[in-house]
Coordinates of C-alpha atoms and ligand atoms in Angstrom, one line a residue:
M261 CA 128.6 99.4 115.7
S262 CA 126.1 98.6 118.4
L263 CA 122.6 97.3 117.6
T264 CA 121.1 100.6 118.7
E265 CA 123.4 102.6 116.5
S266 CA 122.6 100.4 113.5
I267 CA 118.9 101.0 114.0
L268 CA 119.3 104.7 114.4
E269 CA 121.1 104.7 111.1
G270 CA 118.2 102.9 109.4
N271 CA 119.6 99.4 109.1
R272 CA 116.6 97.2 108.3
L273 CA 118.3 93.9 109.2
A274 CA 119.2 95.2 112.6
L275 CA 115.7 96.5 113.0
A276 CA 114.2 93.1 112.2
R277 CA 116.6 91.5 114.6
L278 CA 115.7 93.8 117.5
L279 CA 112.0 93.4 116.9
T280 CA 112.4 89.7 117.5
Q281 CA 114.5 90.3 120.6
V282 CA 111.8 92.6 121.9
E283 CA 109.0 90.1 121.2
N284 CA 111.1 87.5 123.1
D285 CA 111.6 90.1 125.9
S286 CA 115.3 89.3 125.9
L287 CA 118.0 91.1 127.8
E288 CA 119.6 92.4 124.6
G289 CA 116.1 93.7 123.5
R290 CA 115.6 95.4 126.8
T291 CA 119.0 97.1 126.8
A292 CA 118.5 98.4 123.3
L293 CA 115.0 99.6 124.1
A294 CA 116.3 101.6 127.0
E295 CA 118.8 103.4 124.7
L296 CA 116.3 103.8 121.9
F297 CA 113.6 105.3 124.1
L298 CA 115.5 108.5 124.2
H299 CA 115.0 108.9 120.5
T300 CA 111.2 108.3 120.5
G301 CA 108.4 110.8 120.5
G302 CA 108.4 111.7 116.8
A303 CA 105.9 109.2 115.4
H304 CA 102.1 109.4 115.0
L305 CA 100.7 106.2 116.3
I306 CA 97.5 105.2 114.5
G307 CA 95.4 102.2 115.8
V308 CA 93.1 100.4 113.4
T309 CA 90.6 98.1 115.0
G310 CA 87.4 96.3 114.3
A311 CA 85.8 92.9 113.8
P312 CA 87.5 90.3 111.7
G313 CA 86.8 90.6 108.0
T314 CA 85.7 94.2 108.0
G315 CA 88.7 95.0 105.8
K316 CA 91.3 96.4 108.2
S317 CA 94.3 94.9 106.6
S318 CA 93.1 96.0 103.1
L319 CA 92.5 99.5 104.5
V320 CA 95.9 99.7 106.2
N321 CA 97.6 98.5 103.0
Q322 CA 95.8 101.3 101.1
L323 CA 96.6 103.9 103.7
A324 CA 100.3 103.0 103.6
L325 CA 100.3 103.2 99.8
Y326 CA 98.6 106.5 99.9
Y327 CA 101.2 108.0 102.3
R328 CA 104.1 106.6 100.3
R329 CA 102.7 108.1 97.1
N330 CA 101.6 111.5 98.4
E331 CA 103.8 112.3 101.5
D332 CA 107.4 111.9 102.2
K333 CA 106.8 109.7 105.3
K334 CA 108.2 106.4 106.5
I335 CA 105.4 104.0 107.5
A336 CA 105.6 101.1 109.9
I337 CA 102.7 98.6 110.2
I338 CA 102.3 96.4 113.2
A339 CA 99.7 93.7 112.6
V340 CA 98.5 92.1 115.8
D341 CA 96.4 89.1 115.0
P342 CA 95.4 86.7 117.7
S343 CA 93.8 84.3 115.3
S344 CA 95.7 81.4 113.7
P345 CA 97.7 82.5 110.7
F346 CA 95.6 80.1 108.6
T347 CA 92.2 81.8 109.0
G348 CA 91.0 83.6 105.9
G349 CA 91.1 87.3 106.6
A350 CA 94.6 87.8 108.0
V351 CA 96.3 85.8 105.3
L352 CA 94.4 87.6 102.5
G353 CA 95.2 90.9 103.9
D354 CA 98.8 90.0 104.3
R355 CA 99.0 88.8 100.7
V356 CA 97.6 92.1 99.5
R357 CA 100.2 93.9 101.5
M358 CA 103.1 91.8 100.3
R359 CA 102.2 92.4 96.6
D360 CA 101.8 96.2 96.8
L361 CA 104.3 97.2 99.3
S362 CA 107.3 94.8 99.0
G363 CA 110.5 96.4 97.9
D364 CA 109.7 99.8 99.4
N365 CA 112.3 100.8 102.0
G366 CA 110.0 103.4 103.4
I367 CA 107.7 100.7 104.7
F368 CA 108.3 98.1 107.3
I369 CA 105.6 95.5 108.1
R370 CA 105.7 93.4 111.2
S371 CA 103.1 90.7 112.0
M372 CA 102.8 89.7 115.6
A373 CA 101.0 86.6 116.9
S374 CA 99.6 87.6 120.2
R375 CA 100.4 84.2 121.7
G376 CA 104.1 84.9 121.0
A377 CA 104.2 88.0 123.1
V378 CA 106.2 87.1 126.1
G379 CA 105.8 90.3 128.1
G380 CA 102.0 90.7 127.4
L381 CA 100.4 91.8 124.2
A382 CA 99.9 95.5 124.9
R383 CA 103.4 96.0 126.3
T384 CA 105.1 94.1 123.5
T385 CA 103.2 96.2 121.0
A386 CA 104.2 99.4 122.8
S387 CA 107.8 98.3 122.8
I388 CA 107.7 97.5 119.1
A389 CA 106.1 100.8 118.3
Q390 CA 108.9 102.5 120.3
V391 CA 111.6 100.7 118.2
F392 CA 109.9 102.0 115.0
D393 CA 109.5 105.4 116.4
A394 CA 113.3 105.6 117.3
A395 CA 114.1 104.2 113.9
G396 CA 112.6 107.2 112.3
F397 CA 109.2 105.9 111.1
D398 CA 106.8 108.9 111.0
I399 CA 103.6 107.0 111.0
I400 CA 103.1 103.7 112.8
I401 CA 99.8 101.9 112.1
I402 CA 98.8 99.2 114.5
E403 CA 96.1 96.8 113.3
T404 CA 94.3 94.8 116.0
V405 CA 91.1 92.7 116.0
G406 CA 88.6 94.5 118.1
A407 CA 87.6 91.6 120.3
G408 CA 88.6 92.1 123.9
Q409 CA 90.3 94.1 126.6
S410 CA 93.8 93.5 125.2
E411 CA 92.8 95.1 121.9
V412 CA 91.4 98.0 123.8
D413 CA 94.7 98.3 125.6
V414 CA 96.5 98.2 122.3
A415 CA 94.3 100.9 121.0
R416 CA 95.1 103.0 124.0
L417 CA 98.7 103.2 122.8
A418 CA 97.6 105.2 119.7
H419 CA 97.2 108.9 119.2
T420 CA 94.5 108.3 116.7
T421 CA 92.2 105.3 116.9
I422 CA 90.2 104.2 113.8
V423 CA 87.3 101.8 114.3
V424 CA 86.4 99.9 111.2
E425 CA 82.8 98.7 110.5
A426 CA 81.3 97.0 107.5
P427 CA 77.7 96.9 106.5
G428 CA 75.7 93.7 106.8
L429 CA 77.2 92.4 110.0
G430 CA 73.8 92.3 111.4
D431 CA 71.4 95.0 112.6
D432 CA 73.3 95.7 115.7
I433 CA 76.7 97.1 115.2
Q434 CA 79.3 94.7 116.7
A435 CA 81.5 97.4 118.0
I436 CA 78.8 99.1 119.9
K437 CA 78.1 95.9 121.8
A438 CA 81.8 95.5 122.5
G439 CA 82.1 99.1 123.7
I440 CA 84.7 99.8 121.1
L441 CA 83.0 102.8 119.7
E442 CA 84.0 104.6 122.9
I443 CA 87.6 104.6 121.9
A444 CA 87.0 105.7 118.3
D445 CA 88.5 109.0 117.0
I446 CA 87.5 108.2 113.5
L447 CA 84.9 105.7 112.3
V448 CA 85.2 104.0 109.0
I449 CA 82.5 102.2 107.2
N450 CA 84.5 100.0 104.8
K451 CA 82.9 97.8 102.1
A452 CA 80.8 100.8 101.2
D453 CA 80.2 99.0 97.9
R454 CA 78.0 96.6 99.8
P455 CA 74.3 97.0 100.5
G456 CA 73.3 98.3 104.0
V457 CA 75.7 101.3 104.2
E458 CA 72.9 103.7 105.1
N459 CA 71.7 101.6 107.9
T460 CA 75.2 101.2 109.3
E461 CA 75.8 104.9 109.1
R462 CA 72.5 105.8 110.7
A463 CA 73.2 103.4 113.6
L464 CA 76.7 104.8 114.1
R465 CA 75.4 108.4 114.0
S466 CA 72.7 107.9 116.6
T467 CA 75.2 106.2 118.9
L468 CA 77.6 109.0 118.4
E469 CA 75.0 111.5 119.3
L470 CA 74.2 109.7 122.5
A471 CA 77.9 109.8 123.4
H472 CA 78.4 113.4 122.5
P473 CA 79.4 115.8 123.8
T474 CA 80.1 115.7 127.5
K475 CA 81.3 112.1 127.8
R476 CA 84.0 112.5 125.1
V477 CA 85.3 115.7 126.5
F478 CA 86.2 114.3 129.8
R479 CA 87.1 110.8 129.0
H480 CA 89.5 109.7 126.4
H481 CA 90.5 106.1 125.7
G482 CA 88.8 105.2 128.9
Q483 CA 91.0 107.4 131.0
A484 CA 89.9 110.6 132.6
M485 CA 91.9 113.5 131.2
S486 CA 92.5 116.8 132.8
A487 CA 89.4 118.9 132.1
S488 CA 91.3 122.2 132.0
T489 CA 92.8 121.6 128.5
N490 CA 89.4 120.7 127.1
M491 CA 86.8 122.8 128.9
N492 CA 87.1 126.3 127.6
S493 CA 86.1 126.3 124.0
D494 CA 84.1 124.4 121.5
A495 CA 87.1 124.4 119.2
T496 CA 88.8 121.8 121.3
M497 CA 85.9 119.3 121.0
W498 CA 86.5 116.4 118.6
I499 CA 83.5 114.7 117.1
P500 CA 84.5 111.5 115.4
P501 CA 83.9 111.8 111.7
I502 CA 82.4 108.9 109.7
N503 CA 84.4 108.0 106.6
K504 CA 83.2 105.6 103.9
T505 CA 85.7 103.5 102.1
V506 CA 86.1 100.7 99.6
A507 CA 89.5 99.4 100.5
T508 CA 89.7 96.9 97.7
E509 CA 89.4 99.8 95.2
G510 CA 91.2 102.5 97.2
K511 CA 88.1 104.6 97.3
G512 CA 87.8 107.1 100.2
I513 CA 91.4 106.7 101.2
P514 CA 92.4 110.4 100.6
E515 CA 89.4 111.5 102.6
L516 CA 90.4 109.1 105.4
A517 CA 94.0 110.5 105.4
E518 CA 92.5 113.9 105.6
S519 CA 90.5 112.9 108.7
I520 CA 93.6 111.5 110.3
A521 CA 95.5 114.8 109.6
R522 CA 92.7 116.8 111.1
H523 CA 92.7 114.6 114.2
E524 CA 96.4 115.1 114.6
A525 CA 96.1 118.9 114.3
H526 CA 93.2 118.8 116.8
L527 CA 95.3 116.8 119.3
R528 CA 98.2 119.1 119.0
Q529 CA 96.1 122.3 119.3
S530 CA 94.0 121.1 122.2
G531 CA 96.9 119.8 124.2
D532 CA 95.5 116.3 124.0
W533 CA 98.6 115.0 122.2
A534 CA 100.8 115.8 125.2
A535 CA 98.0 114.6 127.6
R536 CA 97.8 111.2 125.9
D537 CA 101.5 110.9 125.8
R538 CA 101.6 111.6 129.5
A539 CA 98.8 109.2 130.4
R540 CA 100.4 106.4 128.3
L541 CA 103.9 106.8 129.6
G542 CA 102.6 107.3 133.1
S543 CA 100.9 104.0 133.1
E544 CA 103.9 102.3 131.5
L545 CA 106.1 103.7 134.2
E546 CA 103.6 102.5 136.8
A547 CA 103.5 99.0 135.3
V548 CA 107.3 98.7 135.3
L549 CA 107.5 100.0 138.8
R550 CA 104.9 97.6 140.0
E551 CA 106.8 94.7 138.5
A552 CA 110.1 95.8 139.9
L553 CA 108.7 96.3 143.4
I554 CA 107.0 92.9 143.4
G555 CA 110.3 91.3 142.1
R556 CA 112.3 93.0 144.8
F557 CA 109.9 92.1 147.5
L558 CA 109.7 88.5 146.5
E559 CA 113.5 88.3 146.6
S560 CA 113.3 89.2 150.3
V561 CA 110.8 86.5 151.2
P562 CA 112.0 82.9 151.6
Q563 CA 110.4 80.8 149.0
K564 CA 109.2 78.4 151.7
T565 CA 107.4 81.1 153.6
Y566 CA 105.7 82.4 150.5
E567 CA 104.5 78.9 149.6
E568 CA 103.1 78.3 153.1
I569 CA 101.1 81.5 152.8
V570 CA 99.8 80.6 149.4
E571 CA 98.8 77.2 150.9
K572 CA 97.0 79.0 153.7
V573 CA 95.0 81.0 151.2
M574 CA 94.2 77.9 149.2
N575 CA 92.9 76.2 152.4
R576 CA 90.8 79.3 153.2
N577 CA 92.7 79.8 156.4
I578 CA 93.4 83.4 155.5
S579 CA 92.2 85.8 152.8
P580 CA 94.6 87.2 150.2
Y581 CA 94.3 90.5 152.0
E582 CA 95.5 89.1 155.3
A583 CA 98.2 87.2 153.4
V584 CA 99.5 90.4 152.0
K585 CA 99.4 92.1 155.4
F586 CA 101.4 89.1 156.8
L587 CA 104.0 89.4 154.0
L588 CA 104.4 93.1 154.1
N589 CA 104.6 93.5 157.9
G590 CA 106.8 90.5 158.5
I591 CA 105.6 87.4 160.3
Ligands
GDP1106 N1 83.5 94.2 98.7 C1 84.6 94.6 99.5 N2 85.4 93.7 100.0 C2 86.4 94.1 100.8 C3 86.7 95.5 101.0 N3 87.7 95.6 101.8 C4 88.2 94.4 102.0 N4 87.4 93.5 101.4 C5 87.6 92.0 101.4 O1 87.2 91.5 102.7 C6 88.0 90.4 103.1 C7 88.7 90.7 104.4 O2 89.6 91.7 104.3 P1 90.8 92.0 105.3 O3 91.4 93.2 104.9 O4 91.6 90.8 105.4 O5 89.9 92.2 106.7 P2 90.5 92.2 108.2 O6 90.2 90.8 108.7 O7 89.6 93.2 108.9 O8 91.9 92.6 108.2 C8 89.0 90.2 102.0 O9 88.5 89.2 101.1 C9 89.0 91.6 101.3 O10 89.3 91.5 99.9 C10 85.7 96.5 100.4 O11 85.8 97.7 100.6 N5 84.7 95.9 99.7
MG1107 MG1 93.6 91.7 109.1

């Protein structure tokens, strides 16, 4: 039986093996991915992002438990953590997961060190999500630390993006500064057992009001979406709800699951589900095409010629634009 067949049949060992291949961007991984892609499109991708220590891992753990207990769904968790595995939060979160979720075949957890991603963080994460999707996982939760552009790129993969805040991180909300609020479909104030919840909620609400409504209608995940699917009725407008949770005690988790379900229903009814799929796959196609074209082009240029041109650019004899003109039009 081929690797692809084993994975389609739900073999966890084969799945784990392929995930490693995909992380290493190996030929075997690429081949299997190409076959598996035809079986994707069934999963709901949920991104969970926010500053370190806000309780993302704890929250993801609780959500997965909730789904396993209340719905007949298979859950995959992809934890993308750029920090060293020895810093507090990630390890604690992972330990919580291990204890509560181990031994359940309906759950698969994959941790990914961003440094290890050969083909780039966002792309590797996308590929890993595709493997889970093809393997029949209904919900794929991707946890990222909301710190930079690569995290925003990862969030862009998701159908539903949850931004996690916690009270007491300072008067300014970290995510607002980082522009992360813009990508939120659902806001969570976790650690609602801590003081300062009202202040955090007030700050989030006023920021949301500023952003609402026109901006969110026409821009989603930083990409302009076709206005036609969104313009006609108020029913298609999504206003990010604010959920309060205490992840350590499982409080607020059913309500959060409810927000997620409402968002999925909204995406499907408004046509945004298909629009996001199209935008995401379109840019993936474009990235692959770009890489292939550059590869093909470089094969046609003698190494020596190429290096001479790089040298000329370095010596400020010509600009990069002129260099490209040279290269494309022959010399
Ligand atoms: N008081 C309180 N602590 C929490 C809550 N959720 C998580 N924590 C704790 O916050 C720390 C960081 O949690 P973790 O899930 O690893 O955060 P992450 O870095 O965002 O993934 C851990 O010590 C958790 O036990 C909560 O709702 N209330
Ligand atoms: Mg974590």
